[in-house]
């Protein structure tokens, strides 16, 4: 059993300073203990109805850990300490703190009722424990993306809380995975009262840690340098990350970790949190007056409001919590396993993805049927398996200033029509993929002429353009139906086997012409739910199509998107050296097998750097792999390298997709090199990659210790032909001596 409940009756004798006497009292509580693989999480429903947090960390076994609640100590007990309840509320470690009742730390929940009141007090009402994991459903709209598990894989605890004043019921949903160090959390609200309630804030998880001795890790950046890892010790007050842009964003990713000060890749404690959501999010660690840490995460409450009429419900997205007692590397591997097995779905879940060639960096908008066929012809001869036609094939789009929303083939460019082009590409033995930006509308479009009210806007205000485009109001089903209908026409007109779904601007003037005033602040979230709805329809109606998400590069690399698309474009920055940081940071939470990664031309279009073709391949091979260059025009020596690169990719990809990743080097610590190894789950083989940033003088090799091998097994090195034990390779290491700036090397190790 991974979840247990214990009814405990505890006698405490407590010193009451107001009466100067010992006052014994009885506390009746239900202690819930959740065990996930090597993790224990414990909480208690106390006599006064509040949910107190008891423990989160390495697996512990004890009959009774209620002493961790410290109920016999002065500030912690509300049952008899009515006189000082305020102190209790601001001191106790809680599971789901509300606003307005004396807890001045960051709350998870806040309302506004018809009287304009914002205080509420959610108290224990009932609970149930069952096998498996529920779906998170927003009634009448959509099932939210979330991890899934069957009855043998996980167990769920649902605790129903009630705020008797407003009638709001909140069901806290905890799922513990049997074979992974994962506990997921979410919240489902229902208005059981007779009056309307505005939900001002509904975060999905809170963990009150009993210490402040942690470092805070986040993944931050900008366009072309997404998810670069940052780490800093916690300090008094609030430190956090968020998005207010309508998507998860280039700037901050909805991931955060608290790790012990001594944690590194291989040792120390790490608590990772990831919100399965693609819109505005909020994650914050707060060091309190008593040097404890409150961590909270959920939908951003900034500019958010959700009206719950009597009887209405609201589903908050899921927070995935991963615990590791063996460092940051083990935390990442747990996220990777979870997402590969329990989040990513569809036909390509366990399959190698086709090696693609995308024409964006090859041609930008300057292409036609002949050009695409020429690229495809050359690519097919080299072993590339799919041509992806990027932006510019629809409306009258010759640059980024028009036609979004007009998903009709631009016959001037696509001469002979789409079917002809796709058939020709298929005849070459290649699949065909296509680019869409379904959430957008150009001011210069047929659609905007017909339906200017379909753009997100505040009536009477100037609309802010970004990349000369506006955002469609995806809260409006009519808009979604229309766009999806156009997409279907295209998809049904030819043999399309891949879609790149792009999203190239953030939201401004967030208002909807179709929502009533009291529901306008719901638009941020309704927009995201609308996107999920169309993605859900698309993946259900076209299960054979491989969907890749993208947002101006990597602004939507989040777990919500992974539920629909098994791969996501990681960054518009395809430079192999910049990618070391971006892919390192992304792999902290997300599986490398989901990272869109391409070999592009040099000098690199984003940073102007020239790197060896082999290194560009070795770095892209850790992701989904493909090419983004004009293969008819690159240097012959590079072109000639493509078949062997493809062969190498096919060899290493099973390890990247199903094996364990160990990060060995770190460009953040030492700007001179990076290295990683992917090891098969049964430890039978491994692929090791080393990338040197700047060259060093000859005879100056680096000794690098491998990781993750079986210490007792013998491994053959593809480089030296020598056989050494895993023990030697991991403790003594191997010598790496590559020559030149940006040089790299890949070595396979096979168990003998
Ligand atoms: C975004 C994507 C690119 C490309 C362009 C097309 O920037 O990240 O890969 O598809 O849009 O406009």
XYZ file of C-alpha atoms and ligand atoms in Angstrom:
764
model
C 0.000 0.000 0.000
C 1.507 3.292 -0.946
C -0.974 5.482 0.930
C -2.058 4.853 4.498
C -4.304 6.646 6.945
C -4.095 6.426 10.720
C -6.579 7.806 13.201
C -4.537 8.957 16.167
C -5.638 10.235 19.551
C -2.803 12.069 21.259
C -2.669 13.459 24.738
C -0.597 16.589 25.181
C 0.236 18.548 28.241
C 0.971 22.112 27.335
C 2.142 25.103 29.271
C -0.388 27.913 28.946
C 1.212 31.158 29.877
C -2.010 33.031 30.310
C -3.160 30.775 33.149
C 0.262 29.788 34.398
C -0.768 26.162 34.551
C -0.370 22.953 32.652
C -3.461 22.256 30.598
C -3.704 18.776 29.153
C -5.626 18.381 25.948
C -6.525 15.712 23.438
C -5.893 16.009 19.714
C -7.661 13.665 17.356
C -6.134 13.590 13.944
C -5.883 11.556 10.800
C -2.311 11.078 9.687
C -1.890 10.342 5.979
C 1.351 8.806 4.770
C 2.142 8.598 1.063
C 4.998 6.393 -0.077
C 6.382 6.649 -3.585
C 9.326 4.344 -4.298
C 11.977 5.839 -1.948
C 9.941 8.899 -0.926
C 7.625 9.551 1.997
C 5.190 12.444 2.246
C 3.041 12.872 5.347
C 0.273 15.240 6.373
C -2.422 15.333 9.002
C -5.999 16.500 9.301
C -6.055 18.059 12.758
C -9.003 18.323 15.166
C -9.605 21.922 14.196
C -9.948 20.858 10.536
C -6.719 22.320 9.217
C -4.340 20.217 7.179
C -0.853 20.290 8.643
C 2.264 19.231 6.787
C 4.387 16.646 8.597
C 7.180 15.407 6.344
C 8.528 15.245 2.784
C 11.756 13.432 1.977
C 13.507 10.103 1.899
C 11.406 7.044 2.638
C 10.877 6.582 6.380
C 9.011 3.899 8.224
C 7.519 4.537 11.592
C 4.239 3.702 13.235
C 3.659 7.211 14.333
C 5.472 10.296 13.076
C 2.880 12.710 14.420
C 5.533 14.123 16.779
C 6.817 15.973 13.684
C 3.718 18.173 13.891
C 5.026 19.540 17.245
C 1.473 19.885 18.526
C 2.587 19.918 22.136
C 4.678 23.031 21.633
C 3.447 26.527 22.337
C 2.797 28.095 18.968
C 1.589 25.037 17.103
C -1.771 24.030 18.507
C -5.012 25.651 17.568
C -7.269 23.206 19.419
C -6.927 24.879 22.793
C -4.839 27.869 21.917
C -7.800 29.991 20.826
C -6.296 33.035 22.448
C -3.251 32.782 20.193
C -4.764 31.237 17.108
C -3.198 33.948 14.960
C 0.260 32.859 16.048
C -0.604 29.241 15.348
C -1.820 30.089 11.871
C 1.360 31.952 11.031
C 3.629 29.233 12.398
C 2.208 25.783 11.696
C 3.387 24.019 8.546
C 0.322 23.726 6.313
C -0.765 21.830 3.223
C -3.049 24.319 1.539
C -2.993 27.730 3.219
C -5.863 30.182 2.741
C -5.826 33.961 2.761
C -7.240 36.031 5.557
C -7.052 33.893 8.697
C -3.712 34.777 10.210
C -1.250 32.969 7.965
C 0.704 35.851 6.466
C 2.956 33.670 4.377
C 2.123 33.178 0.695
C -1.387 31.708 0.466
C -2.540 29.112 -2.045
C -6.155 30.163 -2.019
C -8.068 33.422 -2.056
C -11.610 34.381 -2.992
C -13.896 37.383 -3.303
C -17.499 36.731 -2.330
C -20.625 38.724 -3.176
C -20.054 40.889 -0.110
C -16.570 41.759 -1.290
C -14.948 39.570 1.378
C -11.728 37.722 0.677
C -11.092 35.605 3.791
C -11.731 31.907 3.737
C -10.899 28.896 5.838
C -10.806 25.491 4.131
C -11.264 22.671 6.661
C -11.226 18.908 6.459
C -14.553 17.347 5.511
C -13.801 13.853 4.164
C -11.269 11.827 2.239
C -10.880 8.761 0.065
C -7.989 6.610 -1.059
C -8.069 4.568 -4.249
C -5.817 2.876 -6.766
C -4.868 4.619 -10.001
C -4.967 8.273 -10.884
C -7.936 10.458 -11.876
C -8.178 12.679 -14.943
C -8.333 16.399 -14.301
C -11.425 17.687 -16.032
C -12.612 21.245 -16.490
C -16.347 20.583 -16.958
C -17.748 21.478 -20.396
C -14.327 22.441 -21.685
C -11.447 20.020 -21.693
C -9.451 17.387 -19.851
C -6.306 19.051 -18.571
C -2.935 17.633 -19.531
C -1.594 15.549 -16.658
C 0.488 12.483 -15.970
C -1.411 9.197 -16.086
C -1.083 5.869 -14.269
C -3.111 2.689 -14.051
C -4.244 0.923 -10.890
C -1.015 -1.026 -10.536
C 1.180 2.007 -10.944
C -0.118 4.575 -8.478
C -2.466 5.321 -5.627
C -4.459 8.472 -4.972
C -5.584 10.333 -1.874
C -8.363 12.880 -2.225
C -9.018 15.155 0.723
C -12.124 17.277 0.541
C -11.965 20.598 2.356
C -14.854 22.993 2.876
C -14.986 26.701 3.548
C -18.345 26.758 5.317
C -18.622 30.539 4.985
C -18.549 30.661 1.169
C -19.547 27.075 0.429
C -16.416 26.490 -1.629
C -15.248 22.914 -1.550
C -11.644 22.154 -2.505
C -10.564 18.611 -3.221
C -6.805 18.206 -2.822
C -5.675 15.368 -5.051
C -2.396 13.587 -4.242
C -1.115 10.678 -6.324
C 1.917 8.617 -5.278
C 3.659 6.552 -7.965
C 4.749 3.086 -6.852
C 7.954 2.802 -8.871
C 9.021 6.407 -9.211
C 9.892 9.075 -6.652
C 6.934 11.090 -7.810
C 3.978 12.611 -6.029
C 1.573 14.720 -8.058
C -0.846 17.271 -6.712
C -3.788 19.233 -8.001
C -6.933 20.889 -6.711
C -10.533 20.656 -7.836
C -12.993 23.313 -6.678
C -16.753 23.280 -6.443
C -19.106 25.986 -5.307
C -21.534 24.119 -3.042
C -22.983 27.355 -1.690
C -25.906 29.435 -2.933
C -23.969 32.576 -3.876
C -21.387 33.385 -6.521
C -17.758 33.334 -5.537
C -14.832 34.792 -7.441
C -11.723 32.673 -7.222
C -8.868 35.147 -7.011
C -6.123 32.607 -6.573
C -6.001 28.831 -6.734
C -2.490 27.434 -6.612
C -1.985 23.713 -7.034
C 0.572 22.867 -4.380
C 2.286 24.099 -1.265
C 5.130 22.420 0.602
C 6.143 23.908 3.936
C 9.724 22.795 4.542
C 11.047 22.787 8.082
C 14.300 24.489 7.087
C 15.727 27.237 4.898
C 18.961 25.418 4.104
C 18.322 25.055 0.394
C 19.469 26.416 -2.919
C 16.816 27.500 -5.380
C 17.258 26.248 -8.941
C 15.333 27.728 -11.856
C 15.547 27.621 -15.665
C 15.672 31.127 -17.098
C 16.646 32.994 -20.220
C 15.304 34.749 -23.243
C 14.704 34.096 -26.929
C 17.582 31.968 -28.271
C 18.909 31.147 -24.798
C 16.025 29.429 -23.074
C 16.192 27.426 -19.836
C 19.680 28.246 -18.714
C 20.041 26.912 -15.188
C 20.434 29.341 -12.296
C 21.148 28.401 -8.712
C 21.297 30.541 -5.591
C 20.948 29.993 -1.850
C 17.575 30.903 -0.361
C 17.407 34.094 1.624
C 14.820 35.707 3.840
C 11.702 36.838 2.034
C 10.247 35.790 -1.273
C 12.099 34.606 -4.352
C 10.303 33.256 -7.328
C 9.633 33.022 -11.007
C 6.516 33.446 -13.062
C 5.022 34.106 -16.442
C 2.486 36.824 -17.200
C 2.744 36.471 -20.976
C 0.032 33.932 -21.675
C 2.480 31.120 -22.344
C 5.059 29.400 -20.189
C 7.650 31.740 -21.778
C 11.262 32.048 -22.904
C 12.125 33.912 -19.735
C 11.116 31.502 -16.964
C 10.134 27.871 -17.196
C 7.440 26.434 -14.878
C 10.086 24.375 -13.116
C 11.851 25.019 -9.817
C 13.886 22.919 -7.430
C 14.997 23.227 -3.839
C 18.235 21.369 -3.262
C 20.493 21.007 -0.247
C 23.506 23.340 -0.310
C 25.818 20.371 -0.874
C 23.730 18.858 -3.676
C 25.475 18.205 -6.961
C 24.671 15.928 -9.880
C 25.321 12.778 -7.888
C 24.626 13.445 -4.238
C 22.558 15.551 -1.899
C 18.830 16.141 -1.646
C 16.772 17.607 -4.468
C 13.081 18.465 -4.602
C 11.914 19.269 -8.134
C 8.571 20.879 -8.975
C 7.073 21.188 -12.419
C 3.673 22.619 -13.332
C 1.915 20.728 -16.108
C 0.620 23.898 -17.710
C 1.367 26.125 -20.707
C 0.117 29.547 -19.587
C 0.774 32.056 -16.823
C 2.360 30.349 -13.853
C 3.719 31.249 -10.436
C 6.391 29.492 -8.380
C 7.827 30.924 -5.223
C 9.992 29.986 -2.275
C 9.567 32.089 0.824
C 11.875 31.974 3.805
C 9.738 32.838 6.791
C 10.351 34.519 10.137
C 11.244 31.151 11.688
C 13.637 30.214 8.892
C 11.299 27.687 7.346
C 10.601 27.624 3.633
C 7.197 27.732 2.012
C 7.217 26.649 -1.608
C 4.075 27.241 -3.696
C 3.265 26.664 -7.350
C 0.286 26.985 -9.668
C -1.531 29.156 -12.179
C -0.436 32.759 -11.798
C -2.999 34.708 -9.778
C -1.766 37.963 -11.359
C -4.675 39.440 -13.358
C -6.593 36.201 -12.760
C -10.152 35.783 -11.627
C -12.551 32.905 -12.116
C -16.230 33.203 -11.328
C -17.776 30.121 -9.757
C -21.557 30.237 -9.857
C -23.349 27.891 -7.425
C -22.729 24.319 -8.593
C -19.816 25.251 -10.889
C -16.421 23.580 -10.746
C -12.825 24.484 -11.502
C -9.873 22.177 -12.144
C -6.409 23.517 -11.308
C -3.461 22.013 -13.196
C -1.094 19.419 -11.831
C 2.189 19.966 -10.020
C 4.649 17.094 -10.347
C 6.923 16.763 -7.314
C 10.067 14.672 -7.589
C 12.312 13.865 -4.654
C 15.879 12.610 -4.912
C 18.323 11.749 -2.143
C 20.986 11.111 -4.779
C 21.494 14.493 -6.311
C 20.133 16.577 -9.145
C 20.970 13.941 -11.766
C 18.675 11.353 -10.183
C 15.920 13.966 -9.904
C 16.211 14.648 -13.647
C 16.171 10.945 -14.508
C 12.959 10.521 -12.522
C 11.340 13.390 -14.444
C 12.554 11.827 -17.709
C 11.139 8.395 -16.843
C 7.861 9.873 -15.675
C 7.356 12.007 -18.762
C 8.440 9.315 -21.217
C 6.143 6.702 -19.656
C 3.330 8.639 -18.018
C 2.855 11.907 -19.904
C 3.899 11.599 -23.542
C 1.322 9.682 -25.546
C 0.538 8.580 -29.050
C 2.097 6.596 -31.795
C 5.556 8.096 -31.438
C 5.761 7.680 -27.660
C 8.190 4.768 -27.893
C 9.336 5.171 -31.479
C 12.321 6.772 -33.087
C 11.177 9.961 -34.803
C 11.797 10.436 -38.518
C 15.002 12.334 -39.333
C 13.700 15.536 -40.808
C 14.943 18.411 -42.891
C 13.236 21.743 -42.242
C 13.471 24.551 -44.794
C 13.266 27.508 -42.357
C 16.958 28.363 -42.019
C 17.491 27.066 -45.574
C 15.117 29.406 -47.398
C 13.115 31.446 -44.891
C 10.132 32.730 -46.929
C 11.892 32.415 -50.239
C 10.847 29.011 -51.566
C 8.512 27.317 -53.998
C 7.606 23.789 -55.026
C 10.728 23.353 -57.145
C 13.039 24.495 -54.379
C 11.433 22.184 -51.837
C 11.585 19.224 -54.187
C 15.247 19.957 -54.908
C 16.005 19.952 -51.189
C 13.962 16.779 -50.679
C 15.669 14.997 -53.571
C 19.149 15.667 -52.256
C 18.073 14.932 -48.676
C 16.484 11.602 -49.578
C 19.692 10.469 -51.240
C 21.537 11.123 -47.999
C 19.109 9.147 -45.842
C 16.940 11.972 -44.459
C 13.391 10.739 -43.934
C 11.033 13.720 -43.863
C 10.731 17.169 -45.421
C 9.115 19.838 -43.247
C 7.735 22.868 -45.055
C 7.989 25.741 -42.593
C 6.360 29.180 -42.538
C 5.265 30.836 -45.804
C 3.087 28.326 -47.717
C -0.352 29.926 -47.127
C -2.364 33.073 -47.866
C -0.007 35.454 -49.651
C 2.768 35.127 -47.126
C 6.126 36.284 -48.462
C 7.331 37.626 -45.135
C 6.135 37.598 -41.550
C 3.747 40.512 -42.103
C 0.622 38.796 -43.429
C -1.835 35.919 -43.832
C -1.925 34.255 -40.415
C -5.429 32.844 -40.156
C -5.705 32.285 -43.936
C -4.787 28.622 -44.001
C -5.203 28.234 -47.766
C -2.355 27.111 -49.986
C -0.391 29.969 -51.602
C -0.534 28.668 -55.145
C 2.043 31.188 -56.413
C 4.673 29.396 -54.334
C 3.208 25.924 -54.030
C 2.785 25.504 -57.777
C 0.668 22.516 -58.673
C -0.896 22.495 -55.231
C -0.079 20.871 -51.947
C -1.028 17.345 -52.945
C 1.332 17.444 -55.893
C 4.217 18.592 -53.668
C 3.506 16.002 -50.990
C 3.150 13.213 -53.546
C 6.467 14.148 -55.131
C 8.161 14.118 -51.745
C 6.524 10.780 -50.907
C 7.767 9.374 -54.230
C 11.291 10.094 -53.012
C 10.556 7.821 -50.058
C 10.181 10.746 -47.653
C 7.400 11.797 -45.348
C 6.013 15.320 -45.476
C 5.429 17.742 -42.610
C 3.910 21.220 -42.433
C 4.033 24.357 -40.247
C 0.983 26.100 -38.738
C 0.580 28.990 -36.338
C -3.058 28.320 -35.459
C -3.456 30.802 -32.595
C -2.584 33.893 -34.620
C -4.168 36.407 -36.949
C -2.397 38.963 -39.154
C -3.971 42.405 -39.558
C -3.296 41.797 -43.262
C -5.454 38.706 -43.679
C -8.819 37.756 -45.107
C -9.772 36.500 -41.674
C -9.102 39.837 -39.985
C -11.186 41.630 -42.614
C -14.094 39.313 -41.866
C -13.650 38.868 -38.114
C -11.631 41.631 -36.442
C -13.548 40.786 -33.254
C -11.888 37.382 -33.134
C -8.572 38.887 -32.072
C -7.846 39.261 -28.358
C -8.409 42.954 -27.596
C -9.759 45.592 -25.285
C -12.409 47.390 -27.280
C -11.481 51.002 -27.887
C -7.787 50.515 -27.112
C -4.988 50.368 -29.620
C -3.946 46.753 -30.156
C -0.262 46.077 -29.675
C 1.312 44.289 -32.615
C 4.128 41.878 -32.186
C 5.805 40.364 -35.248
C 3.014 42.261 -36.991
C 0.349 39.934 -35.677
C -2.440 39.588 -33.124
C -3.561 36.621 -31.051
C -6.851 34.853 -31.737
C -9.378 34.540 -28.952
C -9.160 30.825 -28.260
C -11.654 31.129 -25.409
C -14.264 31.439 -28.165
C -15.303 28.018 -29.490
C -16.447 29.522 -32.777
C -12.898 30.741 -33.404
C -11.405 27.375 -32.524
C -13.886 25.500 -34.705
C -13.152 27.757 -37.647
C -9.360 27.493 -37.443
C -9.442 23.776 -36.790
C -11.756 23.371 -39.792
C -9.171 25.085 -42.029
C -6.419 22.910 -40.616
C -8.489 19.811 -41.317
C -8.994 20.872 -44.939
C -5.231 21.059 -45.379
C -4.536 17.834 -43.494
C -7.179 15.948 -45.475
C -5.903 17.268 -48.799
C -2.561 15.469 -48.793
C -0.519 12.836 -46.978
C 0.747 15.016 -44.127
C 2.535 13.102 -41.382
C 3.952 15.832 -39.148
C 2.858 19.254 -37.880
C 4.999 21.981 -36.359
C 2.565 24.038 -34.228
C 4.120 27.455 -33.653
C 3.154 30.399 -31.430
C 5.156 33.512 -32.101
C 3.956 36.225 -29.779
C 2.699 36.829 -26.266
C -0.671 38.220 -25.235
C -1.489 41.916 -24.763
C -4.734 43.846 -24.167
C -6.147 40.637 -22.770
C -9.848 40.947 -23.414
C -12.433 38.918 -25.272
C -15.343 40.191 -27.331
C -17.257 37.042 -26.462
C -16.944 36.893 -22.678
C -19.134 38.885 -20.229
C -17.443 41.509 -18.050
C -17.425 39.281 -14.972
C -15.551 36.574 -16.850
C -12.955 38.719 -18.677
C -10.152 37.881 -16.238
C -10.728 34.203 -17.002
C -9.371 34.776 -20.497
C -5.738 34.012 -19.650
C -6.698 30.532 -18.530
C -9.561 29.984 -20.990
C -7.113 30.782 -23.792
C -4.803 27.968 -22.664
C -7.744 25.585 -22.257
C -8.826 26.509 -25.799
C -5.371 25.649 -27.134
C -5.523 22.321 -25.285
C -8.955 21.677 -26.771
C -7.722 22.071 -30.363
C -4.586 20.030 -29.670
C -6.773 17.344 -28.160
C -9.028 17.260 -31.237
C -6.035 17.247 -33.560
C -4.225 14.378 -31.843
C -7.470 12.388 -31.531
C -8.556 12.879 -35.147
C -5.066 12.388 -36.600
C -3.330 9.867 -34.351
C -0.712 9.122 -37.019
C 0.513 12.686 -37.265
C 3.623 13.559 -35.277
C 3.038 16.885 -33.538
C 5.979 19.131 -32.620
C 5.297 22.200 -30.541
C 7.231 25.420 -30.951
C 6.937 28.973 -29.719
C 9.340 31.502 -31.169
C 11.903 28.818 -30.475
C 11.477 27.333 -27.010
C 8.918 29.492 -25.205
C 6.529 26.613 -24.672
C 8.810 23.814 -23.611
C 6.551 22.642 -20.825
C 4.908 19.492 -19.552
C 1.454 20.641 -20.693
C 2.633 20.619 -24.293
C 4.406 17.268 -23.899
C 1.009 15.699 -23.244
C 0.062 16.456 -26.855
C 3.385 16.537 -28.652
C 6.166 14.056 -27.957
C 8.711 16.649 -29.062
C 9.096 20.403 -28.735
C 11.373 22.810 -30.586
C 13.963 23.635 -27.951
C 15.292 26.963 -29.223
C 15.747 28.987 -32.390
C 19.402 29.030 -31.425
C 20.857 26.053 -33.287
C 24.504 26.894 -32.569
C 26.105 23.768 -31.127
C 27.897 25.616 -28.325
C 24.901 27.693 -27.216
C 22.880 24.495 -27.337
C 25.128 22.962 -24.666
C 23.663 25.356 -22.124
C 20.136 25.224 -23.488
C 19.994 21.441 -23.684
C 21.714 21.013 -20.313
C 19.156 23.287 -18.655
C 16.216 21.721 -20.481
C 17.344 18.234 -19.433
C 17.163 19.232 -15.768
C 13.434 18.549 -16.046
C 12.529 17.339 -19.549
C 13.653 14.215 -21.412
C 16.308 14.878 -24.069
C 14.381 12.559 -26.403
C 11.713 15.289 -26.563
C 14.088 18.112 -27.490
C 13.835 19.300 -31.081
C 17.480 19.619 -32.211
C 18.797 20.254 -35.727
C 22.106 20.550 -37.518
C 22.146 23.975 -39.180
C 24.452 25.865 -41.480
C 27.430 28.026 -40.499
C 28.197 30.749 -39.660
C 25.267 30.123 -37.354
C 22.340 32.433 -38.160
C 21.771 33.420 -34.539
C 25.246 33.873 -33.080
C 27.479 33.962 -36.155
C 29.747 31.181 -34.887
C 31.328 28.512 -37.057
C 31.581 25.066 -35.529
C 32.572 21.736 -37.099
C 29.743 19.896 -38.862
C 30.547 16.829 -36.751
C 30.036 18.738 -33.498
C 26.743 20.164 -34.729
C 25.670 16.563 -35.355
C 26.959 15.235 -32.035
C 25.023 17.875 -30.109
C 21.781 17.561 -32.121
C 21.897 13.777 -31.760
C 20.954 14.088 -28.114
C 17.575 15.383 -29.228
C 15.093 14.404 -31.911
C 17.674 15.091 -34.649
C 17.258 16.631 -38.052
C 18.705 19.191 -40.431
C 17.800 22.819 -40.974
C 19.917 23.992 -43.908
C 19.913 24.071 -47.673
C 21.404 20.672 -48.281
C 21.903 21.523 -51.971
C 24.219 24.394 -51.068
C 26.286 23.394 -48.053
C 29.973 22.471 -48.507
C 30.420 19.064 -50.065
C 32.527 17.811 -47.166
C 29.638 18.556 -44.789
C 27.096 16.934 -47.089
C 29.239 13.832 -47.341
C 29.194 13.517 -43.582
C 25.398 13.286 -43.397
C 24.986 9.527 -44.112
C 27.422 8.541 -41.361
C 25.841 11.047 -38.978
C 22.475 9.444 -39.662
C 23.906 6.015 -39.024
C 25.352 7.205 -35.739
C 22.042 8.799 -34.761
C 20.195 5.544 -35.422
C 22.659 3.728 -33.203
C 22.554 6.149 -30.305
C 18.892 7.147 -30.403
C 17.538 4.040 -28.587
C 19.858 4.923 -25.682
C 18.739 8.560 -25.699
C 15.074 7.560 -25.866
C 15.022 4.784 -23.300
C 18.264 4.983 -21.318
C 19.389 7.043 -18.348
C 21.115 10.366 -18.882
C 24.051 11.321 -16.664
C 25.392 14.836 -17.027
C 29.153 14.732 -16.556
C 30.418 18.130 -17.641
C 28.888 21.489 -17.169
C 29.571 24.513 -19.349
C 28.298 26.655 -16.518
C 31.088 25.691 -14.130
C 33.904 25.436 -16.608
C 33.400 27.182 -19.875
C 35.832 24.867 -21.612
C 33.928 21.619 -22.031
C 30.753 19.630 -21.599
C 30.099 15.890 -21.498
C 27.267 13.464 -20.906
C 26.536 9.758 -21.168
C 23.351 7.835 -21.916
C 23.346 4.359 -20.362
C 20.913 1.539 -21.210
C 18.592 0.639 -18.332
C 20.208 -2.828 -18.194
C 23.670 -1.205 -18.323
C 24.597 -3.247 -21.389
C 25.723 -0.261 -23.454
C 26.301 3.446 -23.271
C 27.040 6.373 -25.531
C 29.348 9.094 -24.238
C 29.695 12.555 -25.803
C 32.387 15.123 -25.127
C 32.356 18.665 -26.515
C 35.275 21.028 -26.106
C 34.455 24.716 -26.142
C 37.895 26.256 -26.590
C 40.901 24.244 -27.701
C 43.867 23.562 -25.454
C 47.536 22.962 -26.259
C 48.496 19.441 -27.330
C 49.462 16.827 -24.719
C 46.921 18.299 -22.372
C 44.246 15.671 -22.251
C 41.375 15.720 -19.817
C 40.628 12.732 -17.639
C 36.900 12.280 -17.397
C 35.095 9.898 -15.082
C 32.145 8.127 -16.633
C 28.903 7.538 -14.760
C 26.028 5.111 -14.587
C 27.873 1.957 -15.744
C 27.805 -1.407 -13.988
C 31.000 -1.307 -11.885
C 31.426 -5.082 -12.134
C 30.895 -5.375 -15.887
C 33.577 -5.097 -18.575
C 33.044 -2.586 -21.376
C 34.600 -2.354 -24.821
C 35.448 1.185 -25.955
C 34.613 1.973 -29.590
C 37.498 4.451 -29.591
C 40.407 2.447 -28.201
C 39.206 -1.130 -28.681
C 40.247 -1.703 -25.086
C 38.132 -3.423 -22.473
C 37.902 -2.018 -18.956
C 35.592 -2.564 -16.039
C 32.849 -0.084 -15.254
C 34.610 0.394 -11.954
C 37.776 1.615 -13.698
C 35.894 3.769 -16.215
C 33.884 5.472 -13.483
C 36.604 5.870 -10.837
C 39.775 6.338 -12.860
C 38.109 7.699 -15.985
C 39.096 7.951 -19.638
C 41.464 10.353 -21.337
C 39.982 12.757 -23.828
C 42.189 14.775 -26.100
C 40.428 16.478 -28.966
C 42.007 19.186 -31.043
C 40.627 22.608 -31.841
C 37.874 24.938 -30.764
C 34.433 23.327 -30.660
C 35.802 19.847 -31.337
C 33.868 16.860 -30.044
C 33.953 13.116 -29.734
C 31.429 10.308 -29.307
C 32.436 6.955 -27.801
C 30.297 3.842 -27.400
C 30.829 1.411 -24.537
C 29.518 -2.114 -24.946
C 29.317 -4.673 -22.181
C 31.390 -7.776 -22.947
C 9.498 30.665 -35.140
C 10.082 29.274 -35.038
C 11.009 29.018 -36.199
C 10.260 29.203 -37.498
C 9.645 30.590 -37.541
C 8.752 30.759 -38.744
O 10.451 31.642 -34.918
O 10.743 29.110 -33.831
O 11.547 27.722 -36.120
O 9.271 28.215 -37.629
O 8.871 30.850 -36.391
O 8.178 31.999 -38.811
